[in-house]
XYZ file of C-alpha atoms in Angstrom:
424
model
C 125.976 -14.612 261.364
C 127.939 -12.337 259.049
C 126.179 -11.164 255.899
C 129.103 -9.740 253.956
C 130.302 -13.043 252.483
C 128.814 -16.312 251.207
C 128.189 -18.799 253.990
C 128.435 -22.578 253.826
C 124.645 -22.868 253.554
C 124.347 -20.190 250.865
C 127.157 -21.874 248.942
C 125.386 -25.215 249.045
C 122.066 -23.716 248.075
C 123.570 -21.930 245.124
C 125.634 -24.811 243.751
C 123.510 -27.853 244.428
C 119.891 -26.739 244.583
C 118.560 -29.385 242.238
C 120.150 -32.140 244.307
C 119.272 -30.616 247.659
C 115.550 -30.122 247.051
C 114.418 -33.762 247.202
C 116.722 -34.449 250.155
C 115.070 -31.662 252.128
C 111.727 -33.454 251.882
C 113.011 -36.702 253.317
C 115.826 -36.029 255.746
C 115.953 -32.515 257.157
C 115.782 -32.086 260.882
C 112.412 -30.379 260.623
C 110.807 -33.655 259.590
C 113.043 -36.180 261.319
C 111.645 -37.773 264.461
C 115.102 -37.729 266.046
C 117.250 -35.034 264.435
C 120.996 -35.475 263.991
C 123.731 -32.984 264.748
C 127.009 -33.641 262.938
C 130.358 -32.947 264.572
C 133.455 -32.833 262.375
C 136.801 -33.771 263.916
C 140.257 -33.167 262.413
C 143.567 -34.446 263.787
C 146.930 -35.688 262.452
C 146.469 -39.456 262.465
C 149.437 -39.921 260.123
C 152.682 -38.041 259.474
C 155.255 -36.581 261.882
C 152.583 -35.353 264.325
C 150.741 -38.693 264.492
C 151.638 -39.216 268.163
C 149.160 -36.447 268.993
C 146.335 -38.550 267.518
C 147.456 -41.946 268.807
C 144.508 -42.185 271.209
C 141.841 -40.796 268.852
C 140.110 -44.080 268.058
C 139.852 -45.025 271.714
C 138.617 -41.618 272.855
C 136.085 -41.223 270.047
C 134.739 -44.730 270.673
C 134.163 -43.789 274.309
C 132.513 -40.517 273.343
C 130.226 -42.257 270.864
C 129.185 -44.636 273.626
C 128.412 -41.668 275.890
C 126.400 -40.066 273.066
C 124.596 -43.309 272.146
C 121.335 -42.286 273.784
C 121.415 -38.834 272.219
C 121.643 -35.463 273.922
C 118.661 -33.421 275.004
C 118.150 -29.890 273.793
C 115.025 -27.899 274.665
C 113.162 -31.067 275.578
C 114.075 -32.933 272.412
C 116.628 -35.708 271.877
C 119.314 -35.233 269.244
C 121.536 -37.904 267.741
C 125.205 -36.897 267.615
C 127.231 -38.101 264.627
C 131.028 -37.709 264.729
C 132.910 -37.590 261.412
C 136.685 -37.742 261.881
C 139.297 -36.980 259.205
C 143.094 -37.103 259.042
C 145.104 -33.929 258.422
C 148.181 -36.082 257.638
C 150.218 -33.579 259.723
C 149.942 -31.128 256.819
C 148.324 -27.661 257.177
C 147.109 -27.680 253.575
C 145.522 -31.090 254.048
C 143.955 -29.920 257.315
C 142.291 -27.039 255.481
C 141.161 -29.388 252.725
C 139.502 -31.940 255.001
C 137.956 -29.174 257.102
C 136.390 -27.693 253.972
C 135.169 -31.152 253.010
C 133.569 -31.629 256.422
C 131.902 -28.221 256.210
C 130.793 -28.170 252.580
C 130.427 -31.887 251.901
C 129.395 -33.474 255.180
C 127.621 -30.288 256.335
C 128.825 -30.587 259.910
C 127.159 -28.299 262.438
C 130.193 -28.012 264.729
C 133.833 -28.744 263.935
C 136.528 -29.560 266.490
C 140.296 -29.754 266.033
C 143.422 -30.454 268.065
C 147.138 -31.157 267.801
C 149.385 -28.129 267.157
C 148.769 -25.019 265.030
C 149.486 -27.055 261.885
C 146.080 -28.667 262.372
C 144.154 -26.223 264.518
C 144.753 -23.011 262.586
C 143.713 -24.112 259.084
C 140.640 -25.880 260.473
C 139.624 -22.824 262.492
C 140.185 -20.592 259.451
C 137.870 -22.735 257.334
C 135.242 -22.644 260.070
C 135.514 -18.877 260.398
C 135.166 -18.330 256.659
C 132.071 -20.530 256.505
C 130.370 -19.374 259.732
C 130.607 -22.829 261.306
C 131.083 -23.055 265.096
C 134.540 -24.384 265.942
C 136.122 -25.518 269.207
C 139.838 -26.316 269.295
C 142.627 -27.170 271.709
C 146.197 -28.471 271.946
C 148.028 -25.419 270.613
C 149.411 -22.602 272.757
C 147.026 -19.702 272.378
C 149.533 -17.251 270.847
C 150.209 -19.246 267.646
C 146.470 -19.965 267.478
C 145.393 -16.336 267.855
C 148.199 -14.312 266.308
C 149.030 -17.047 263.793
C 145.533 -16.483 262.396
C 146.018 -12.688 262.319
C 143.753 -12.223 265.318
C 143.283 -8.652 266.526
C 143.089 -8.163 270.311
C 139.741 -6.675 271.242
C 138.188 -7.997 268.026
C 139.016 -11.695 267.825
C 136.946 -14.106 265.769
C 133.249 -14.731 265.314
C 132.829 -18.514 265.138
C 136.040 -20.041 266.495
C 137.001 -20.667 270.146
C 140.086 -22.221 271.719
C 141.208 -23.583 275.103
C 144.791 -24.456 276.098
C 147.791 -22.880 277.836
C 149.856 -19.914 276.651
C 153.566 -19.393 276.071
C 153.649 -17.330 279.270
C 152.490 -20.424 281.185
C 155.146 -22.572 279.489
C 157.804 -20.058 280.494
C 156.565 -19.871 284.097
C 156.487 -23.667 284.441
C 159.927 -24.033 282.860
C 161.616 -21.292 284.886
C 159.990 -22.665 288.026
C 161.580 -26.019 287.264
C 165.028 -24.610 286.448
C 165.091 -22.385 289.533
C 165.531 -25.402 291.788
C 168.989 -26.265 290.408
C 172.215 -24.401 289.672
C 173.577 -25.345 286.247
C 174.534 -21.937 284.882
C 172.632 -19.426 282.811
C 173.652 -20.191 279.214
C 170.617 -21.494 277.306
C 170.489 -23.000 273.811
C 167.341 -22.153 271.820
C 165.920 -24.560 269.217
C 163.101 -22.972 267.210
C 161.838 -24.348 263.874
C 160.360 -22.265 261.105
C 156.762 -23.224 261.849
C 153.888 -21.630 263.767
C 154.979 -22.973 267.153
C 158.669 -22.303 266.603
C 158.128 -18.756 265.426
C 155.870 -18.006 268.399
C 158.210 -19.557 270.973
C 161.278 -17.914 269.441
C 159.698 -14.482 268.949
C 162.105 -11.756 270.060
C 159.351 -9.645 271.638
C 156.783 -12.103 272.992
C 158.476 -15.519 273.035
C 161.037 -17.284 275.189
C 164.110 -15.062 274.529
C 162.939 -11.887 276.353
C 161.509 -13.896 279.252
C 164.727 -15.883 279.630
C 166.772 -12.679 279.548
C 164.556 -11.059 282.170
C 165.043 -14.098 284.410
C 168.832 -13.781 284.200
C 169.576 -16.307 281.465
C 171.478 -15.719 278.237
C 169.941 -17.459 275.253
C 171.842 -18.452 272.118
C 169.401 -18.529 269.207
C 171.013 -19.559 265.874
C 167.818 -18.686 263.986
C 164.943 -20.683 262.561
C 165.670 -24.067 261.040
C 163.435 -25.878 258.562
C 161.373 -28.760 260.002
C 162.743 -32.215 259.162
C 166.282 -30.836 258.905
C 168.853 -33.662 258.897
C 171.918 -31.713 260.073
C 172.105 -29.612 263.246
C 175.894 -29.292 263.273
C 175.852 -25.499 263.009
C 173.449 -25.139 265.922
C 175.396 -27.575 268.078
C 178.678 -25.788 267.337
C 177.129 -22.462 268.372
C 175.822 -23.953 271.616
C 179.180 -25.487 272.488
C 180.989 -22.233 271.792
C 178.576 -20.347 274.071
C 178.986 -22.898 276.849
C 175.282 -23.765 276.954
C 174.263 -26.103 279.771
C 170.516 -25.880 279.132
C 168.594 -26.569 275.916
C 165.064 -25.338 275.340
C 162.678 -24.682 272.481
C 159.872 -26.305 270.559
C 160.455 -29.149 268.080
C 158.619 -31.971 266.352
C 159.681 -35.492 267.432
C 161.771 -36.414 264.341
C 163.757 -33.183 264.598
C 164.553 -33.667 268.257
C 165.634 -37.261 267.673
C 168.064 -36.077 264.985
C 169.351 -33.194 267.099
C 169.826 -35.319 270.230
C 171.706 -38.062 268.379
C 174.012 -35.522 266.735
C 174.558 -33.735 270.070
C 175.933 -36.999 271.489
C 178.076 -37.603 268.435
C 179.536 -34.084 268.623
C 180.163 -34.013 272.365
C 177.443 -31.556 273.390
C 176.198 -32.641 276.827
C 173.783 -30.180 278.477
C 172.554 -30.691 282.045
C 168.896 -29.854 281.354
C 166.905 -30.308 278.151
C 163.382 -28.833 278.160
C 161.674 -29.125 274.795
C 158.034 -28.523 274.008
C 155.983 -30.780 271.732
C 158.681 -33.343 270.823
C 159.094 -34.744 274.338
C 155.428 -35.153 275.193
C 155.111 -38.778 274.173
C 156.359 -42.016 275.764
C 156.876 -43.537 272.316
C 159.380 -40.798 271.479
C 161.195 -41.138 274.796
C 161.397 -44.922 274.492
C 162.823 -44.601 270.969
C 165.718 -42.604 272.437
C 166.717 -45.438 274.760
C 168.855 -44.464 277.740
C 169.176 -40.912 276.352
C 165.483 -40.392 276.995
C 166.031 -40.613 280.744
C 165.897 -37.168 282.383
C 164.500 -35.121 279.480
C 161.945 -32.504 280.546
C 158.836 -31.013 278.989
C 155.555 -29.295 279.734
C 152.719 -31.297 281.294
C 149.267 -30.144 280.254
C 147.504 -33.210 281.633
C 148.271 -36.429 283.487
C 146.631 -39.158 285.583
C 147.530 -37.066 288.635
C 145.541 -34.014 287.551
C 142.658 -33.635 290.044
C 139.855 -33.351 287.464
C 136.941 -35.490 286.267
C 134.803 -35.602 283.121
C 131.588 -33.595 283.117
C 130.260 -36.050 280.527
C 130.996 -39.452 282.068
C 132.213 -38.670 285.593
C 135.442 -40.603 284.974
C 138.577 -39.254 286.696
C 141.832 -38.401 284.928
C 143.449 -41.488 286.420
C 140.607 -43.773 285.393
C 140.557 -42.359 281.839
C 144.247 -43.124 281.392
C 143.860 -46.555 282.999
C 141.028 -47.358 280.605
C 143.148 -46.391 277.621
C 146.142 -48.423 278.786
C 143.994 -51.456 279.553
C 142.224 -51.338 276.182
C 145.279 -50.669 274.004
C 148.289 -51.975 275.923
C 149.971 -48.602 275.348
C 151.100 -46.013 277.897
C 148.895 -42.972 278.414
C 149.565 -39.757 276.492
C 148.729 -36.155 277.341
C 146.335 -35.504 274.419
C 143.918 -38.129 275.812
C 142.460 -35.656 278.285
C 142.132 -32.797 275.825
C 140.530 -34.941 273.112
C 137.956 -36.060 275.676
C 137.446 -32.478 276.884
C 136.683 -31.266 273.341
C 133.602 -33.470 273.313
C 132.692 -32.540 276.880
C 132.402 -28.963 275.663
C 130.444 -30.081 272.583
C 127.949 -31.961 274.778
C 127.531 -28.973 277.086
C 127.017 -26.617 274.143
C 124.487 -28.929 272.498
C 122.442 -29.111 275.682
C 122.489 -25.337 276.292
C 122.075 -23.923 272.788
C 118.809 -22.043 272.206
C 118.541 -23.365 268.633
C 120.758 -26.139 267.245
C 119.754 -25.243 263.699
C 121.168 -21.724 264.072
C 124.994 -21.499 263.964
C 124.853 -18.142 265.753
C 122.980 -19.741 268.665
C 125.579 -22.520 268.866
C 128.378 -19.934 268.868
C 126.597 -18.018 271.631
C 126.440 -21.221 273.694
C 130.175 -21.819 273.137
C 131.006 -18.266 274.186
C 128.995 -18.636 277.423
C 130.609 -21.943 278.438
C 131.615 -22.343 282.070
C 132.372 -26.043 282.432
C 134.567 -28.079 284.769
C 136.144 -30.691 282.482
C 138.705 -33.447 282.793
C 141.421 -30.865 281.932
C 140.107 -28.137 284.234
C 137.635 -25.292 283.914
C 136.751 -24.055 280.412
C 135.264 -20.568 280.560
C 135.773 -18.074 277.748
C 134.787 -15.191 280.032
C 138.121 -15.774 281.795
C 140.359 -15.741 278.740
C 143.524 -13.704 278.289
C 142.201 -12.510 274.924
C 139.113 -12.831 272.716
C 138.010 -16.402 271.883
C 140.653 -17.959 274.164
C 140.587 -19.480 277.633
C 143.440 -21.180 279.466
C 143.960 -24.507 281.205
C 146.677 -25.197 283.809
C 150.252 -26.173 283.001
C 153.046 -27.744 285.070
C 156.506 -29.125 284.250
C 157.603 -32.751 284.123
C 160.598 -35.021 283.655
C 160.836 -38.448 282.068
C 162.468 -40.799 284.551
C 163.438 -44.425 284.059
C 160.993 -46.841 285.702
C 161.532 -50.554 285.144
C 161.542 -51.259 281.421
C 159.958 -47.922 280.522
C 159.708 -44.292 281.584
C 157.336 -42.334 283.816
C 156.556 -38.659 283.327
C 156.978 -37.160 286.790
C 155.559 -33.763 287.688
C 158.615 -31.989 289.128
C 157.465 -28.340 289.222
C 154.007 -26.858 289.738
C 154.650 -23.133 289.956
C 151.308 -21.351 290.128
C 149.353 -24.644 290.115
C 149.705 -26.063 293.650
C 146.453 -28.050 293.263
C 148.282 -30.313 290.767
C 150.523 -32.505 292.954
C 154.236 -33.046 292.489
C 155.123 -36.675 291.801
C 158.930 -36.516 291.560
C 162.081 -34.400 291.923
C 164.141 -32.942 289.083
C 167.434 -34.685 288.361
C 170.191 -33.453 286.080
C 171.308 -35.208 282.908
C 174.542 -37.174 282.946
């Protein structure tokens, strides 16, 4: 643990000693017959990113059932209490509720998911307060560099697993390479952590697209929740773009796609990260949702099972659909995997009352989860490890849409379930 700044525990001792003293006598782990470890959880249950948290209640209920008998550590059973809070899709709110979990609820581990707008501020609060943190569902570049991470140095208390922009590019180019629709690409990049990372002129999509023989038209960063994309659409039409790519939130894509139709912009391929992940978004687009493409981090067809419950990817999605009546969503697997890693760390930690011991257990993780192997020894950079990524297309199926895996470049163990078709 770092000694050059006040920690969460020092802060509490210094500001609330008179209140803490009697509580120590009655409820600390040292005297409790069955001690409790508290896990804080932050995700965007409301706001424009709420689709990422749509399955939270179902997943957490299942995890709580799996934890009902406690977890064993060093021959002793520990109760696991999960405290979940809503970031409201706002980075400032995410930081606020993370601080509340750390300083108020005194969580021992904090987990976070659902884009850098949630993950980064939560991880920053954990790092400041020396609280172990595990996060996912944000490409690693906006997580690491968006938090001013230094390669070779990294962070002390915060660890992340997900894919990287390089994997998104490989999956996307692998998908595009199977068709001939020209090389003029329209780039849509918002002024947020994801958009700035994906649109970065040195490390984002533009140089990779250029190296692969494409010409990208990038009109510059737009503000999230923009209501007029006329300038961008005009630039794309003038350049003769037949492909659209980028990273957008669902409301922005819906606005852009409606205005593209109104203004006669009809690309043959549209591959957008984040916005096109969810069946609810695709269904809201009606017939214009058919044929849109996106990354696939996880699906019922991924050949993985839970280390915690033994359930397969297909059975986890079937359980969610049966219980809720809703179609499966990609974050289901990663939300479950967060708690798989927590369970593994709890069982392996040398001392659950020592944050440094918990961090050491996180760092030494080598676990086959429902989203693939999580092993921070195999990361591309400090505090990061990667999970597999493929490319998919939404295709009309009956009254709804199915997300078909149409390209698996570099991930042949994840089966193809459909063939790419062009728009229009």
